[in-house]
PDB file of C-alpha atoms and ligand atoms in Angstrom:
ATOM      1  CA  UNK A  17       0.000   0.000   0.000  1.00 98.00           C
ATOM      2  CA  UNK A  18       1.212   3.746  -0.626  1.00 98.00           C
ATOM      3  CA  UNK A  19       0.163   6.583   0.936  1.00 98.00           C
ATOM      4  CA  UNK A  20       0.271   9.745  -2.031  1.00 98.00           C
ATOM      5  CA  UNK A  21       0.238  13.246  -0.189  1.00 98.00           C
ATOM      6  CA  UNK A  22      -0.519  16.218  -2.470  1.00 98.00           C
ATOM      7  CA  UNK A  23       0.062  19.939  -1.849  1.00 98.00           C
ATOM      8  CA  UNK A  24      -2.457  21.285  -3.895  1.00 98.00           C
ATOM      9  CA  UNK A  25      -4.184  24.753  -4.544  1.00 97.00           C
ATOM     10  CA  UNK A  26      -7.539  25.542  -2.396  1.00 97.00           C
ATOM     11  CA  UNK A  27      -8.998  26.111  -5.942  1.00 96.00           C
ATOM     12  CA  UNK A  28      -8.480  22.876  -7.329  1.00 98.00           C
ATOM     13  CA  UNK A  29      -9.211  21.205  -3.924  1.00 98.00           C
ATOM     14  CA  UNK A  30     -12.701  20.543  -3.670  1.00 97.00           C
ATOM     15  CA  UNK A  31     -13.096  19.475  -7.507  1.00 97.00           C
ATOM     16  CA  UNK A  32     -10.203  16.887  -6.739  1.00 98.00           C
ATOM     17  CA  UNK A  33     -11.382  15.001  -3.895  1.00 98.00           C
ATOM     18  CA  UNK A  34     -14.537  15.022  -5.676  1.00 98.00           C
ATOM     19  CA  UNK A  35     -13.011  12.858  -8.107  1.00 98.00           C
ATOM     20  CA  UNK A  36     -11.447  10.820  -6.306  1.00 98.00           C
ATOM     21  CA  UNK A  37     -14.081  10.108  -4.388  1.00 97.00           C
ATOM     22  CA  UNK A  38     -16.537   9.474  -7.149  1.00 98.00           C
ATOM     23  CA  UNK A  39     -13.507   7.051  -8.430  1.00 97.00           C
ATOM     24  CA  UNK A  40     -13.609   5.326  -5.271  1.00 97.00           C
ATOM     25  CA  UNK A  41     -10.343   6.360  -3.241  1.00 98.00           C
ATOM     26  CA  UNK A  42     -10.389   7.767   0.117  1.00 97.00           C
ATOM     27  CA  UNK A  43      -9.332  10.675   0.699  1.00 97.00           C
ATOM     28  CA  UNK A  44      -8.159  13.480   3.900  1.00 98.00           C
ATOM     29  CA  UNK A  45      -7.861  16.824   3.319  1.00 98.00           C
ATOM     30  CA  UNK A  46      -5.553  19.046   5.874  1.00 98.00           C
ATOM     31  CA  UNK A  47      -5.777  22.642   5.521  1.00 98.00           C
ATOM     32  CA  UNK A  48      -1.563  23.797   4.988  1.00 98.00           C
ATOM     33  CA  UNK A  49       0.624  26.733   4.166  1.00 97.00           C
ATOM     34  CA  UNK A  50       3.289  27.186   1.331  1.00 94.00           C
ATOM     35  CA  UNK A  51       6.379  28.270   3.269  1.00 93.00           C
ATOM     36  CA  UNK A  52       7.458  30.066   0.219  1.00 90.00           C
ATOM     37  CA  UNK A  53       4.488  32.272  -0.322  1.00 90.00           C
ATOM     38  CA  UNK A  54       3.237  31.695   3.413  1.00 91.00           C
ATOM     39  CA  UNK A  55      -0.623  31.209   1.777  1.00 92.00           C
ATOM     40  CA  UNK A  56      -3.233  28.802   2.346  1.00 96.00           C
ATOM     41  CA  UNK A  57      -2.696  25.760   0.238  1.00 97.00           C
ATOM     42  CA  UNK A  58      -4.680  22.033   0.755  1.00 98.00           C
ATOM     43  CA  UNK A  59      -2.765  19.088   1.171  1.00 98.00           C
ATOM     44  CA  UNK A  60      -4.211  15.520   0.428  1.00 98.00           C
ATOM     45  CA  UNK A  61      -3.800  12.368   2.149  1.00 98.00           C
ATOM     46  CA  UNK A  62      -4.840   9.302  -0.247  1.00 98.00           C
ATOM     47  CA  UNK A  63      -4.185   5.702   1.199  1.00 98.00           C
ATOM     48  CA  UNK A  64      -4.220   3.411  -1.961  1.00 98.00           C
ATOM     49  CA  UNK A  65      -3.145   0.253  -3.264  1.00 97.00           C
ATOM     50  CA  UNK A  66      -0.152  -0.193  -4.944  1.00 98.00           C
ATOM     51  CA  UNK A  67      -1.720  -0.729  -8.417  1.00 98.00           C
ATOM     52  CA  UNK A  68      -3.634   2.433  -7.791  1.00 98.00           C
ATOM     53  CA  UNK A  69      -1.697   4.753  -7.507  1.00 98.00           C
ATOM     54  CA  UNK A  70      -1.021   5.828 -11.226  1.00 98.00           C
ATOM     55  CA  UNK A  71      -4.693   6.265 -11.473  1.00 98.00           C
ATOM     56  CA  UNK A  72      -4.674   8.833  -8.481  1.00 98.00           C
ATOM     57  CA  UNK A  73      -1.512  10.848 -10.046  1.00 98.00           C
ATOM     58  CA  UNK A  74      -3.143  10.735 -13.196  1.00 98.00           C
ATOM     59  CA  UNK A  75      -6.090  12.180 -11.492  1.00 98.00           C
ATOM     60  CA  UNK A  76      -4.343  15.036  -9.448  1.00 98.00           C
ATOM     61  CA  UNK A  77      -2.800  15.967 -13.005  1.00 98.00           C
ATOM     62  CA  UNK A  78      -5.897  16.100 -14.509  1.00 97.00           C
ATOM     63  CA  UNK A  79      -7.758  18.319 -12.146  1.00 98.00           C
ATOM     64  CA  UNK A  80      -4.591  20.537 -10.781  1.00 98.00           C
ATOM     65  CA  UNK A  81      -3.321  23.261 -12.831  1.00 95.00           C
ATOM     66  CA  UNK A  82      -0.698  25.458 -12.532  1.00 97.00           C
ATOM     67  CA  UNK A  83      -1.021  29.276 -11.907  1.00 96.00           C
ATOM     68  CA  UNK A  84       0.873  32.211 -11.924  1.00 95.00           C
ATOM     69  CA  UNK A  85       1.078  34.431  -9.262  1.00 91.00           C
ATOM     70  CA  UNK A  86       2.978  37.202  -8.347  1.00 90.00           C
ATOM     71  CA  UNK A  87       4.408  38.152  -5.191  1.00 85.00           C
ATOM     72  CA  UNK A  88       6.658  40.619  -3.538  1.00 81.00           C
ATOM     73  CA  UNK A  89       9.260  39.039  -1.508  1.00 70.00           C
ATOM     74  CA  UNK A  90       9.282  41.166   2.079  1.00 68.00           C
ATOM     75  CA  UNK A  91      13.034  42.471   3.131  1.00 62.00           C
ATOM     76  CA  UNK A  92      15.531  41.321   4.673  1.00 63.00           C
ATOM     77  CA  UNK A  93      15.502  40.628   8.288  1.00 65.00           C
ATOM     78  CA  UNK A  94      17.892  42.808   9.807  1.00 67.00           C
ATOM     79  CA  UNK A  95      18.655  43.946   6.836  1.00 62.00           C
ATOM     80  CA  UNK A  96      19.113  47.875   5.750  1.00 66.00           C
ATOM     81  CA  UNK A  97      15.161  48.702   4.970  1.00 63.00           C
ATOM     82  CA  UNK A  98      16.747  52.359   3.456  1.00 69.00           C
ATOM     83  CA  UNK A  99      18.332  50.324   0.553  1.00 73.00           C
ATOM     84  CA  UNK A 100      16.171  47.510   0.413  1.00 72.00           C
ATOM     85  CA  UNK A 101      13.553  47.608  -3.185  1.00 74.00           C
ATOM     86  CA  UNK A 102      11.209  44.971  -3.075  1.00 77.00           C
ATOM     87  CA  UNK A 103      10.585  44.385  -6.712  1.00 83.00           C
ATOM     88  CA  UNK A 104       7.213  42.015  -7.472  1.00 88.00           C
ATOM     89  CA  UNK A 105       8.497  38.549  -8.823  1.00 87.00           C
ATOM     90  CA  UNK A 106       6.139  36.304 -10.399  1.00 92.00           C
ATOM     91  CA  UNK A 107       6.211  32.222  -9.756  1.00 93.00           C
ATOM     92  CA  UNK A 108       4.446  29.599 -10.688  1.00 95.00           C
ATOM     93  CA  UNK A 109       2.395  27.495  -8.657  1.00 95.00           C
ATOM     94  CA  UNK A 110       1.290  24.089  -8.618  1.00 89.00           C
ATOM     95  CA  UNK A 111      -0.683  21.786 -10.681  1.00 95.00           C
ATOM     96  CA  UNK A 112       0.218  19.292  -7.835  1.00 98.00           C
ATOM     97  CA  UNK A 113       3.925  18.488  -5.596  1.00 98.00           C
ATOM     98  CA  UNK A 114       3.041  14.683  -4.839  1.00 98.00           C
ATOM     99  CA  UNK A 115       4.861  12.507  -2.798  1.00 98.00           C
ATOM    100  CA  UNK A 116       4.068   8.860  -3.072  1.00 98.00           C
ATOM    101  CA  UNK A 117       5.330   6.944   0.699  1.00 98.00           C
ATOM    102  CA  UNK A 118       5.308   3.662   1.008  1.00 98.00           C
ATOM    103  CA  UNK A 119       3.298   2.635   4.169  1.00 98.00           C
ATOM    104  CA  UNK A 120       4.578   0.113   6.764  1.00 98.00           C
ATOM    105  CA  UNK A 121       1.297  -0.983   8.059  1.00 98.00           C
ATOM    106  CA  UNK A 122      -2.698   0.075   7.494  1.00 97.00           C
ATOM    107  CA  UNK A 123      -5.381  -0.821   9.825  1.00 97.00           C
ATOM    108  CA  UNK A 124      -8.895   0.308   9.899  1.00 95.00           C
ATOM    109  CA  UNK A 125     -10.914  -0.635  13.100  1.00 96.00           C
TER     110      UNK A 125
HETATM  111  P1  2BA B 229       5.011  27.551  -1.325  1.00 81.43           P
HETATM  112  O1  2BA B 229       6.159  27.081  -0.511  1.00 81.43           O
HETATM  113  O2  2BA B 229       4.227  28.710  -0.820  1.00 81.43           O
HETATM  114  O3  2BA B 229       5.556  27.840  -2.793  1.00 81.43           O
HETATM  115  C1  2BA B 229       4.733  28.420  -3.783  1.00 81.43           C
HETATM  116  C2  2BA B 229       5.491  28.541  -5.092  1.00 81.43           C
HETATM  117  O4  2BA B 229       6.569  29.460  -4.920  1.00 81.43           O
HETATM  118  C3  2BA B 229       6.146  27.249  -5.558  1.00 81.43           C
HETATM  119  O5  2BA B 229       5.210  26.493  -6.297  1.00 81.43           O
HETATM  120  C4  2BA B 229       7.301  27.744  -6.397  1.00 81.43           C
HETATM  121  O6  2BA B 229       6.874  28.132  -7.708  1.00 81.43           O
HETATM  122  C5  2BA B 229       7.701  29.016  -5.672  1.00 81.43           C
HETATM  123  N1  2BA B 229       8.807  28.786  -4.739  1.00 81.43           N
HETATM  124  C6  2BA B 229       8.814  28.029  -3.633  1.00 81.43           C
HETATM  125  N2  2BA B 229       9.999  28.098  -2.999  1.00 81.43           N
HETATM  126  C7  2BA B 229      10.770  28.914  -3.726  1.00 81.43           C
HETATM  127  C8  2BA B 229      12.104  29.403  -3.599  1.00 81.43           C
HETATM  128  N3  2BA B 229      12.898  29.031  -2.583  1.00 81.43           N
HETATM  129  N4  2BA B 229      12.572  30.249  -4.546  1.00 81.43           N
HETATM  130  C9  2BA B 229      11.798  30.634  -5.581  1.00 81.43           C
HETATM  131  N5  2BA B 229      10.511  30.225  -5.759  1.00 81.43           N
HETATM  132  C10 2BA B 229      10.017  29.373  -4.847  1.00 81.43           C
HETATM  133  P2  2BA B 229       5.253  24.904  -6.195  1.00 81.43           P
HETATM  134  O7  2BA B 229       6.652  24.421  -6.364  1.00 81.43           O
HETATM  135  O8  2BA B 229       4.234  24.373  -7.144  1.00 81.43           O
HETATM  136  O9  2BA B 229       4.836  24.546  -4.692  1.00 81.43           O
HETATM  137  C11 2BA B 229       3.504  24.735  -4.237  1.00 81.43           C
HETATM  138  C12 2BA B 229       3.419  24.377  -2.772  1.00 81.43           C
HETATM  139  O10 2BA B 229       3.735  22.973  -2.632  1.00 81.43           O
HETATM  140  C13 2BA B 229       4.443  25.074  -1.895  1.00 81.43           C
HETATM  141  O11 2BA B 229       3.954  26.353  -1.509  1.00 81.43           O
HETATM  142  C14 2BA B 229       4.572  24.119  -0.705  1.00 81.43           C
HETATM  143  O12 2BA B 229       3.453  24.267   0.168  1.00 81.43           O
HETATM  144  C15 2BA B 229       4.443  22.770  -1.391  1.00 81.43           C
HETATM  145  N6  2BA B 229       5.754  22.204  -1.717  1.00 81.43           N
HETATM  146  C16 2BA B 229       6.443  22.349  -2.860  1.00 81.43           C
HETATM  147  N7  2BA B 229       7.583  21.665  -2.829  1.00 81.43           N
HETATM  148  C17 2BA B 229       7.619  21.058  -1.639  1.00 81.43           C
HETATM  149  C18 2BA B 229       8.553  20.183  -1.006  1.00 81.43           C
HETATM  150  N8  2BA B 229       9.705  19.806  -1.597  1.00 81.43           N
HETATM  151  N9  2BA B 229       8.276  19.762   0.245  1.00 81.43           N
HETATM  152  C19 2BA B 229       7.131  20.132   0.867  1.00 81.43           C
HETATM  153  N10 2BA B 229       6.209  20.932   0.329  1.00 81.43           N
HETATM  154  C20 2BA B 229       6.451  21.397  -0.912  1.00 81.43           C
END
């Protein structure tokens, strides 16, 4: 059994557990926060069996897309504020960062 966790955007959130769920999989969501951009992001917990999980990727593909979004990095700590010009940078985020963990041992009482 793996266990895929997915950092995903709050937009595409609710459409992807959706499918998932219509699919068949189980899913958790935990409500999370990039530590680059310091927002509210949605990270998904899916327990599945090994031949599964290609489907689920596939899925999280499918439904996540990436966006840009542009952000203006704060100063430096300590740093001289006088000098410092915080200049907007744009980055892309998403579709999906999946990690796919192998689990040890599943029980559901
Ligand atoms: P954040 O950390 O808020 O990052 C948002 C986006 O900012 C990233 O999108 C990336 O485009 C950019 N970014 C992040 N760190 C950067 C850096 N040091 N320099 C320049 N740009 C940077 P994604 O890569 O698609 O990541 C989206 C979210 O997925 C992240 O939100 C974080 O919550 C999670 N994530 C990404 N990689 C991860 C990893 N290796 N481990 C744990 N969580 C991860």
């Amino acid at each position: 059994m793996k266990l895929v966790v997915a950092v995903v955007q709050d937009k595409d959130a609710g459409r992807l557990i959706e499918e998932l769920v219509d699919r068949g999989y189980r899913a958790t969501k935990l409500a999370s926060t990039g530590g680059f951009l310091k927002e509210g992001n949605t990270t998904l917990l899916v327990g599945a069996e090994d031949p599964q999980v290609d489907e689920v990727v596939a899925i999280i593909k499918r439904v996540c897309r990436p966006r840009e979004q542009v952000v203006t990095p704060l100063g430096p700590i300590g740093g001289a504020v006088d000098t410092y010009v915080p200049y907007p940078v744009e980055v892309i985020v998403g579709g999906a960062t999946i990690f796919v963990l192998n689990v040890e041992r599943f029980e559901h009482v």
